[in-house]
XYZ file of C-alpha atoms in Angstrom:
602
model
C 70.951 -53.333 -0.412
C 67.983 -55.569 -1.151
C 65.940 -53.903 1.595
C 66.754 -50.491 0.113
C 65.635 -51.650 -3.309
C 62.370 -52.980 -1.840
C 61.690 -49.697 -0.006
C 62.372 -47.743 -3.186
C 59.932 -49.962 -5.058
C 57.295 -49.415 -2.357
C 57.768 -45.650 -2.560
C 57.447 -45.785 -6.311
C 54.297 -47.884 -5.994
C 52.656 -45.457 -3.537
C 53.586 -42.480 -5.676
C 52.062 -44.280 -8.591
C 48.895 -45.023 -6.585
C 48.759 -41.409 -5.413
C 49.014 -40.178 -8.965
C 46.277 -42.599 -9.983
C 44.119 -41.413 -7.081
C 44.658 -37.711 -7.816
C 44.033 -38.360 -11.497
C 40.817 -40.233 -10.660
C 39.599 -37.409 -8.366
C 40.410 -34.780 -10.978
C 38.648 -36.851 -13.636
C 35.509 -37.157 -11.476
C 35.618 -33.435 -10.594
C 35.963 -32.489 -14.269
C 33.056 -34.767 -15.283
C 30.850 -33.350 -12.490
C 31.690 -29.750 -13.410
C 31.236 -30.478 -17.113
C 27.917 -32.161 -16.371
C 26.752 -29.123 -14.376
C 27.773 -26.728 -17.163
C 25.912 -28.861 -19.702
C 22.846 -29.066 -17.470
C 22.769 -25.301 -16.854
C 23.303 -24.551 -20.539
C 20.575 -26.932 -21.633
C 18.207 -25.642 -18.920
C 18.626 -22.115 -20.292
C 18.090 -23.450 -23.807
C 14.963 -25.368 -22.737
C 13.568 -22.281 -20.961
C 14.068 -20.299 -24.164
C 12.455 -23.099 -26.214
C 9.490 -23.282 -23.824
C 8.964 -19.506 -24.075
C 9.166 -19.693 -27.870
C 6.630 -22.568 -27.997
C 4.365 -20.693 -25.562
C 4.499 -17.483 -27.631
C 3.918 -19.538 -30.824
C 0.838 -21.105 -29.213
C -0.376 -17.649 -28.191
C 0.010 -16.505 -31.819
C -2.524 -19.134 -32.849
C -4.854 -18.044 -30.054
C -4.443 -14.363 -30.951
C -5.181 -15.022 -34.635
C -8.365 -16.858 -33.662
C -9.281 -14.142 -31.176
C -8.705 -11.469 -33.854
C -10.980 -13.348 -36.272
C -13.603 -13.715 -33.560
C -13.515 -10.012 -32.623
C -13.771 -8.932 -36.295
C -16.733 -11.269 -36.872
C -18.474 -9.940 -33.770
C -17.695 -6.323 -34.681
C -19.085 -6.907 -38.184
C -22.485 -7.768 -36.658
C -22.546 -5.318 -33.705
C -24.739 -2.241 -34.372
C -24.214 -0.667 -30.922
C -21.684 2.196 -31.094
C -20.340 1.701 -27.533
C -19.655 -1.985 -28.100
C -18.307 -1.101 -31.529
C -15.715 1.266 -30.006
C -14.717 -1.354 -27.456
C -14.369 -3.946 -30.217
C -12.155 -1.580 -32.285
C -9.925 -1.008 -29.244
C -9.615 -4.762 -28.601
C -8.776 -5.389 -32.269
C -6.092 -2.697 -32.165
C -4.550 -4.217 -28.990
C -4.607 -7.725 -30.481
C -2.949 -6.547 -33.734
C -0.188 -4.729 -31.802
C 0.598 -7.748 -29.585
C 0.287 -10.163 -32.509
C 2.737 -8.186 -34.694
C 5.218 -7.822 -31.830
C 5.177 -11.579 -31.078
C 5.490 -12.519 -34.751
C 8.420 -10.133 -35.241
C 10.129 -11.530 -32.087
C 9.694 -15.113 -33.324
C 10.894 -14.334 -36.838
C 13.828 -11.975 -36.108
C 14.711 -12.800 -32.483
C 14.352 -10.718 -29.330
C 16.977 -10.219 -26.617
C 14.518 -9.253 -23.869
C 12.469 -12.416 -24.421
C 15.567 -14.543 -24.965
C 14.580 -15.505 -28.538
C 17.506 -16.460 -30.805
C 18.164 -14.331 -33.883
C 19.493 -17.338 -35.803
C 17.196 -20.261 -36.493
C 17.280 -23.487 -38.477
C 16.651 -23.614 -42.223
C 13.365 -25.445 -41.663
C 12.044 -22.710 -39.367
C 13.278 -19.996 -41.755
C 11.371 -21.621 -44.642
C 8.243 -21.965 -42.474
C 8.351 -18.273 -41.433
C 8.853 -17.233 -45.066
C 5.844 -19.385 -46.037
C 3.586 -17.946 -43.286
C 4.514 -14.280 -43.822
C 2.144 -13.619 -46.798
C -0.831 -14.956 -44.811
C 0.209 -12.988 -41.723
C 0.637 -9.756 -43.693
C -2.684 -10.306 -45.478
C -4.528 -10.735 -42.169
C -2.821 -7.721 -40.558
C -3.469 -5.494 -43.599
C -7.109 -6.598 -43.852
C -7.668 -6.229 -40.084
C -6.191 -2.713 -40.001
C -8.275 -1.644 -43.043
C -11.384 -3.209 -41.462
C -10.723 -1.357 -38.208
C -10.221 1.953 -40.037
C -13.423 1.436 -42.053
C -15.356 0.632 -38.911
C -13.943 3.713 -37.195
C -15.024 5.888 -40.137
C -18.317 4.027 -40.629
C -17.621 3.445 -44.344
C -17.399 0.689 -47.016
C -19.801 -1.931 -45.785
C -19.286 -4.089 -48.887
C -15.511 -3.781 -48.677
C -15.680 -4.843 -45.011
C -17.320 -8.106 -46.037
C -14.489 -8.754 -48.472
C -11.939 -7.971 -45.752
C -13.673 -10.404 -43.364
C -13.522 -13.077 -46.051
C -9.790 -12.419 -46.549
C -9.193 -12.763 -42.812
C -11.184 -16.004 -42.615
C -9.428 -17.531 -45.617
C -5.937 -16.596 -44.428
C -6.690 -17.331 -40.745
C -7.144 -21.054 -41.317
C -3.962 -21.233 -43.423
C -2.084 -19.232 -40.758
C -3.212 -21.658 -38.048
C -2.074 -24.700 -40.047
C 1.325 -23.152 -40.823
C 1.714 -21.968 -37.226
C 1.032 -25.548 -36.131
C 3.917 -26.644 -38.355
C 6.176 -23.989 -36.761
C 5.224 -25.096 -33.236
C 5.818 -28.717 -34.273
C 9.260 -27.800 -35.666
C 10.126 -25.907 -32.454
C 8.997 -28.924 -30.416
C 10.994 -31.289 -32.637
C 14.190 -29.228 -32.299
C 13.702 -28.930 -28.513
C 13.236 -32.702 -28.302
C 16.439 -33.244 -30.271
C 18.333 -30.988 -27.833
C 16.932 -32.878 -24.828
C 17.818 -36.227 -26.437
C 21.382 -35.066 -27.072
C 21.682 -33.830 -23.503
C 20.353 -37.144 -22.165
C 22.883 -39.111 -24.188
C 25.699 -36.820 -23.044
C 24.639 -37.149 -19.401
C 24.480 -40.940 -19.691
C 27.957 -40.966 -21.206
C 29.338 -38.777 -18.386
C 27.595 -40.963 -15.766
C 29.002 -44.133 -17.303
C 32.462 -42.598 -17.487
C 32.288 -41.483 -13.812
C 31.172 -44.938 -12.673
C 33.972 -46.495 -14.704
C 36.514 -44.194 -13.012
C 35.121 -45.148 -9.572
C 35.341 -48.835 -10.438
C 38.908 -48.490 -11.676
C 39.735 -46.458 -8.578
C 38.436 -49.257 -6.364
C 40.241 -51.965 -8.306
C 43.568 -50.246 -8.851
C 43.844 -47.900 -5.822
C 41.850 -49.038 -2.785
C 42.603 -52.757 -2.969
C 46.324 -52.401 -3.846
C 46.703 -49.718 -1.162
C 45.136 -52.001 1.443
C 47.540 -54.797 0.617
C 50.520 -52.456 0.484
C 49.689 -50.965 3.893
C 49.478 -54.410 5.485
C 52.849 -55.414 4.016
C 54.335 -52.102 5.067
C 53.198 -52.454 8.688
C 54.642 -55.988 8.807
C 57.965 -54.693 7.507
C 57.984 -51.842 10.031
C 57.500 -54.218 12.949
C 60.416 -56.405 11.851
C 62.601 -53.404 11.063
C 62.260 -51.997 14.617
C 64.527 -54.832 15.934
C 67.303 -53.745 13.540
C 67.009 -50.003 14.197
C 70.588 -49.546 15.543
C 72.306 -51.429 12.736
C 70.088 -50.048 10.002
C 69.836 -46.344 10.857
C 69.867 -45.257 7.275
C 67.285 -47.911 6.344
C 65.156 -46.897 9.361
C 65.073 -43.301 8.210
C 63.860 -44.391 4.787
C 61.280 -46.670 6.314
C 60.011 -43.883 8.591
C 59.568 -41.605 5.634
C 57.684 -44.281 3.726
C 55.559 -44.955 6.794
C 54.640 -41.284 7.149
C 53.631 -41.023 3.509
C 51.652 -44.233 3.708
C 49.769 -43.127 6.802
C 48.823 -39.844 5.126
C 47.524 -41.663 2.071
C 45.700 -44.151 4.257
C 44.069 -41.323 6.220
C 42.963 -39.674 2.984
C 41.523 -42.905 1.659
C 39.911 -43.695 4.988
C 38.318 -40.220 5.165
C 36.935 -40.614 1.670
C 35.454 -44.016 2.507
C 34.094 -42.882 5.891
C 32.210 -39.907 4.458
C 31.073 -41.164 1.045
C 30.158 -44.858 1.477
C 27.837 -46.834 3.725
C 30.338 -49.604 4.436
C 31.275 -52.007 7.194
C 33.831 -54.789 7.736
C 32.329 -57.846 9.437
C 33.975 -61.017 10.732
C 32.570 -64.457 9.733
C 30.841 -64.755 13.142
C 28.923 -61.487 12.520
C 30.926 -59.218 14.840
C 31.894 -55.773 13.557
C 35.558 -55.179 12.751
C 34.988 -51.599 11.557
C 31.958 -49.532 10.586
C 32.059 -46.313 8.545
C 31.087 -42.985 10.100
C 28.284 -42.321 7.593
C 26.862 -45.818 8.171
C 27.023 -45.262 11.974
C 25.046 -42.013 11.688
C 22.374 -43.658 9.529
C 21.929 -46.505 12.072
C 22.223 -44.229 15.188
C 25.077 -46.396 16.464
C 28.220 -45.319 18.329
C 30.946 -48.020 18.094
C 32.884 -46.373 20.974
C 30.029 -46.792 23.473
C 28.983 -50.390 22.755
C 30.018 -53.466 20.834
C 27.199 -55.348 19.112
C 26.995 -57.897 16.285
C 26.295 -56.430 12.871
C 22.695 -57.787 12.796
C 21.827 -56.011 16.092
C 23.436 -52.788 14.932
C 21.464 -52.882 11.687
C 18.004 -53.336 13.289
C 16.434 -53.790 16.736
C 13.773 -56.191 15.357
C 14.514 -59.834 16.193
C 13.041 -61.305 12.990
C 15.116 -58.953 10.849
C 18.231 -59.793 12.886
C 17.710 -63.515 12.272
C 17.390 -62.928 8.520
C 20.664 -60.928 8.401
C 22.512 -63.512 10.534
C 21.345 -66.293 8.207
C 22.553 -64.360 5.131
C 25.992 -63.780 6.720
C 26.255 -67.437 7.720
C 25.223 -68.851 4.336
C 26.817 -66.293 1.976
C 30.146 -65.487 3.701
C 32.094 -67.463 1.091
C 30.091 -66.692 -2.064
C 28.925 -63.168 -1.288
C 25.411 -61.720 -1.600
C 23.603 -58.767 -3.146
C 20.006 -57.647 -2.683
C 17.528 -55.145 -1.188
C 16.637 -55.203 2.533
C 13.900 -53.408 4.454
C 14.907 -52.764 8.069
C 13.430 -50.843 10.993
C 15.517 -48.028 12.464
C 15.904 -47.364 16.170
C 13.483 -44.430 15.918
C 10.817 -46.608 14.299
C 11.464 -45.398 10.760
C 11.603 -47.791 7.790
C 14.953 -47.926 5.962
C 15.571 -49.600 2.594
C 19.153 -50.663 1.788
C 20.660 -51.983 -1.439
C 23.295 -54.228 0.208
C 26.320 -56.019 -1.254
C 28.390 -58.485 0.813
C 31.837 -59.147 -0.652
C 34.069 -61.863 0.908
C 37.665 -60.666 1.413
C 40.562 -63.085 2.092
C 43.004 -61.472 4.561
C 45.360 -64.401 5.007
C 45.196 -68.103 4.523
C 42.169 -69.413 6.440
C 41.394 -65.862 7.587
C 38.684 -63.818 5.895
C 36.117 -61.115 6.479
C 33.070 -59.611 4.758
C 33.143 -56.137 3.194
C 29.571 -54.802 3.285
C 28.691 -51.844 1.043
C 25.172 -50.348 1.121
C 23.172 -47.657 -0.648
C 20.213 -45.914 1.011
C 17.257 -46.391 -1.381
C 14.507 -45.389 1.078
C 13.359 -42.362 -0.917
C 13.138 -44.410 -4.108
C 11.015 -47.077 -2.399
C 8.713 -44.446 -0.875
C 8.288 -42.926 -4.345
C 7.451 -46.351 -5.836
C 4.828 -46.987 -3.123
C 3.330 -43.547 -3.732
C 3.102 -44.257 -7.472
C 1.305 -47.551 -6.778
C -1.124 -45.786 -4.423
C -1.897 -43.055 -6.950
C -2.464 -45.661 -9.692
C -4.920 -47.508 -7.455
C -6.775 -44.249 -6.663
C -6.897 -43.357 -10.347
C -8.459 -46.720 -11.250
C -11.054 -46.381 -8.483
C -11.847 -42.822 -9.591
C -12.360 -43.946 -13.196
C -14.707 -46.752 -12.073
C -16.793 -44.324 -9.974
C -16.818 -41.822 -12.834
C -18.077 -44.495 -15.249
C -20.851 -45.425 -12.799
C -21.960 -41.789 -12.594
C -21.918 -41.484 -16.385
C -23.978 -44.658 -16.820
C -26.579 -43.524 -14.296
C -26.792 -40.071 -15.918
C -27.181 -41.604 -19.382
C -30.082 -43.769 -18.157
C -31.598 -40.751 -16.384
C -31.297 -38.561 -19.500
C -32.826 -41.281 -21.688
C -35.749 -41.589 -19.267
C -36.222 -37.791 -19.161
C -36.076 -37.603 -22.976
C -38.735 -40.334 -23.294
C -40.972 -38.551 -20.746
C -40.490 -35.234 -22.565
C -41.439 -36.759 -25.951
C -44.459 -38.488 -24.430
C -45.555 -35.235 -22.764
C -45.143 -33.251 -26.019
C -47.231 -35.791 -27.929
C -49.895 -36.050 -25.194
C -50.168 -32.358 -24.278
C -49.566 -30.906 -27.730
C -50.337 -33.185 -30.679
C -52.758 -35.387 -28.703
C -54.949 -32.502 -27.560
C -54.952 -30.926 -31.031
C -56.041 -34.268 -32.543
C -58.810 -34.556 -29.931
C -59.933 -31.041 -30.785
C -59.819 -31.947 -34.483
C -62.037 -35.006 -33.838
C -64.638 -33.025 -31.857
C -64.654 -30.227 -34.444
C -65.224 -32.729 -37.270
C -68.091 -34.340 -35.367
C -69.705 -30.952 -34.681
C -69.888 -29.903 -38.359
C -73.464 -29.492 -39.535
C -73.499 -29.661 -43.336
C -76.931 -28.063 -43.420
C -75.549 -24.857 -41.883
C -73.120 -23.891 -44.658
C -71.917 -20.654 -43.089
C -70.898 -22.258 -39.767
C -69.544 -25.280 -41.639
C -67.280 -23.032 -43.711
C -65.983 -21.309 -40.548
C -65.289 -24.627 -38.865
C -63.542 -25.952 -41.963
C -61.226 -22.888 -41.946
C -60.554 -23.488 -38.257
C -59.856 -27.184 -39.005
C -57.367 -26.195 -41.715
C -55.447 -24.026 -39.252
C -55.612 -26.746 -36.616
C -54.296 -29.290 -39.142
C -51.367 -26.996 -39.966
C -50.589 -26.685 -36.224
C -50.714 -30.478 -35.901
C -48.335 -30.872 -38.882
C -45.964 -28.260 -37.412
C -46.016 -30.027 -34.016
C -45.281 -33.382 -35.645
C -42.421 -31.859 -37.654
C -40.976 -30.199 -34.508
C -41.088 -33.467 -32.544
C -39.561 -35.302 -35.505
C -36.842 -32.634 -35.857
C -35.922 -33.006 -32.176
C -35.734 -36.793 -32.506
C -33.936 -36.980 -35.842
C -33.783 -33.953 -38.169
C -34.684 -35.031 -41.715
C -31.919 -32.831 -43.139
C -29.359 -35.037 -41.361
C -30.513 -38.273 -42.951
C -31.341 -36.685 -46.340
C -28.487 -34.227 -46.926
C -25.824 -34.743 -44.250
C -24.231 -32.857 -41.375
C -23.707 -29.578 -43.265
C -27.396 -29.039 -44.000
C -28.437 -30.335 -40.578
C -26.210 -27.865 -38.714
C -27.339 -24.981 -40.927
C -30.972 -25.870 -40.187
C -30.212 -26.246 -36.462
C -28.665 -22.767 -36.284
C -31.592 -21.264 -38.222
C -34.284 -22.924 -36.060
C -32.619 -22.143 -32.719
C -32.043 -18.545 -33.807
C -35.785 -18.217 -34.498
C -36.824 -19.895 -31.232
C -34.385 -18.072 -28.890
C -33.927 -14.702 -30.598
C -30.147 -15.143 -30.373
C -27.893 -14.256 -33.306
C -26.716 -17.773 -34.256
C -24.557 -17.920 -37.395
C -23.389 -21.074 -39.220
C -20.330 -20.894 -41.539
C -19.085 -23.740 -43.751
C -15.544 -22.414 -44.270
C -14.286 -25.204 -46.559
C -17.581 -26.096 -48.327
C -17.691 -29.504 -46.679
C -20.361 -31.730 -48.282
C -19.056 -35.281 -47.674
C -21.488 -37.836 -46.269
C -20.211 -39.775 -43.245
C -21.395 -42.821 -41.336
C -24.855 -42.224 -39.864
C -23.642 -42.951 -36.299
C -20.843 -40.406 -36.712
C -23.200 -37.775 -38.158
C -25.806 -38.093 -35.397
C -23.096 -37.851 -32.710
C -21.607 -34.750 -34.371
C -25.103 -33.230 -34.562
C -25.860 -33.969 -30.881
C -22.493 -32.626 -29.741
C -22.996 -29.364 -31.655
C -26.575 -29.124 -30.393
C -25.335 -29.579 -26.810
C -22.650 -26.898 -27.243
C -25.137 -24.367 -28.672
C -27.694 -25.128 -25.950
C -25.024 -24.622 -23.262
C -24.084 -21.251 -24.790
C -27.775 -20.245 -24.769
C -28.581 -21.649 -21.338
C -25.487 -20.863 -19.245
C -23.286 -18.333 -21.093
C -25.811 -15.475 -21.370
C -24.457 -14.818 -24.876
C -25.995 -12.761 -27.657
C -23.887 -14.024 -30.589
C -22.986 -17.638 -31.354
C -20.857 -18.637 -34.362
C -20.675 -22.260 -35.558
C -17.782 -22.876 -37.980
C -17.330 -26.083 -39.958
C -14.037 -26.831 -41.731
C -12.081 -29.876 -42.821
C -8.726 -31.125 -44.038
C -7.772 -34.433 -45.637
C -7.967 -36.251 -42.321
C -9.936 -34.097 -39.849
C -13.409 -32.570 -39.702
C -13.405 -29.622 -37.271
C -16.444 -27.897 -35.755
C -15.913 -24.757 -33.632
C -18.690 -23.203 -31.514
C -17.821 -19.654 -30.343
C -19.940 -17.458 -28.084
C -19.440 -13.994 -26.583
C -20.906 -14.982 -23.220
C -19.598 -14.655 -19.687
C -17.168 -17.585 -19.914
C -16.082 -19.835 -17.026
C -13.078 -21.468 -15.330
C -12.633 -24.762 -17.217
C -10.457 -26.450 -14.582
C -12.857 -25.537 -11.759
C -15.897 -26.875 -13.681
C -14.119 -30.142 -14.596
C -13.383 -30.766 -10.905
C -17.110 -30.416 -10.050
C -18.130 -33.649 -11.778
C -21.339 -33.929 -9.802
C -22.619 -30.550 -11.038
C -24.749 -30.192 -14.177
C -22.103 -28.168 -16.051
C -19.307 -30.536 -15.012
C -21.285 -33.575 -16.157
C -22.101 -31.780 -19.433
C -18.417 -31.477 -20.312
C -17.843 -35.061 -19.223
C -20.692 -36.312 -21.461
C -19.209 -34.405 -24.410
C -15.879 -36.119 -23.891
C -17.512 -39.531 -23.513
C -19.737 -39.108 -26.598
C -16.900 -37.901 -28.853
C -14.754 -40.861 -27.788
C -17.378 -43.132 -29.374
C -16.407 -41.732 -32.790
C -12.640 -41.528 -32.037
C -12.703 -37.732 -31.878
C -11.394 -35.121 -29.464
C -12.941 -32.075 -27.789
C -11.113 -28.915 -26.693
C -12.721 -26.367 -24.362
C -11.198 -22.882 -24.098
C -12.953 -20.210 -22.060
C -12.004 -16.785 -20.717
C -14.115 -15.281 -17.956
C -16.153 -12.266 -19.162
C -14.930 -12.758 -22.760
C -16.479 -15.945 -24.111
C -16.072 -19.644 -24.773
C -14.803 -21.739 -27.682
C -15.574 -25.463 -27.988
C -13.761 -27.367 -30.752
C -14.672 -30.854 -31.966
C -12.104 -32.714 -34.135
C -13.366 -35.900 -35.792
C -11.315 -38.134 -38.116
C -12.748 -38.380 -41.625
């Protein structure tokens, strides 16, 4: 009777463990499936958000491109170029209106949502008047240009486009920022959800180990002991034997299931205190290229063929077999490969004065390789920056030396020779010959004016007086005027926001040199006929934009060629603007033109 009660209790216990095990597996499966659904959903959402942010960024570019094309068209007298400009403006307006309508009202083909947040709705309502004003003015401008009418009205339309274009860009920046903020909030929520699911899955695995694997192991050992003793009473206890056989069959099935799960999911091994292997998992055997049926080796020799590594593992087993051990080990595989293991040794008491070590490992080789690669790339990056700084320093010294030689040559060959000529002419004046004296005096007046002009030109190149007297606005206007005269290019300066604030002298001279460098590059390399310099400001930022209609270039390709003159020019711009805590943005399209933007904090 008592034996029957015990067997019934064992059956109940195994059923309970089985239910726990099935429940744990179902829980893990549900969390994995739920995690995958969440990941796929959020990936689709992020793809949609990235497309929206990309199209929003293109809207800013298209508005600037539209403004640029209208400005160029307003100054182009050639009819062929005028027709091409009208066609480009028409294409830009069509694409711009389509994108804006898709952003504002949604678009199924692009995957844009038709419902948006209140913040985005308010921002689109706020930007619509500026958008409509630009579109209306651009279409009217295009029609006027097509008909060749209303020159004065065209100037007013250009002014409307310029005034609304800056406001549109600022509001579009707010929309892009809001899209980015909402996308970031979605990613943050997904991250938190994934962490929660991961934590919950790990908790289920831990509970499964504590309440299923360990109790099952103990129950199986007790069951086998009972089966061995029950075999001697088989004749007298036929009914009890039948029950025991049934329990045994169920237990073996559960044990096989648990053993299969452990063999194929964990890197584990059971090791005796002397280091010999009691049992090694199938997955662990494959990783170590070891067949337990063909040879019997101690655990240290199975783990690695290197003698030093074997001694380290044997020492750990000897010293930590009672307290356990956890840490990371680097071992050499039998094929010469390096393997990193996160190893845990857990002492298990089988019976009194009989114990073994349960060793559970995780293969972290890929993670370690990634960490080493990151360290290598960091070291290369530091070395590259040091070499880059050396090149910059040498180029700065070289440019300073060239500038000094150029100034000396201008003074010697230009002003110096004119002064020498002035001296000889003064000495050759004969006051008795009034007619020749009057002619020489007229010649001396002209020569004096040339000397004054040469001195002013050299002084303007060194430090324009407008910069120190009136500030960056006047200096840039003078620069555009002088270079337009010297080169014959159509160079236009526009102060869009009537900026007239004086800044620190170091900041002003750097802004002047940067703008001068950008204009010179457009003249020298871009083969452009029109250059527009725009100055604008907000409460915190002074912005200078240099646009040209030249041949353009591949920005990424030029930046990689740091030893070339053009590559070093861009690098010097970035280095110089860093001195005044500013930023430079270079956008160029081959065969269309280049835009260089300097943003300096006020």
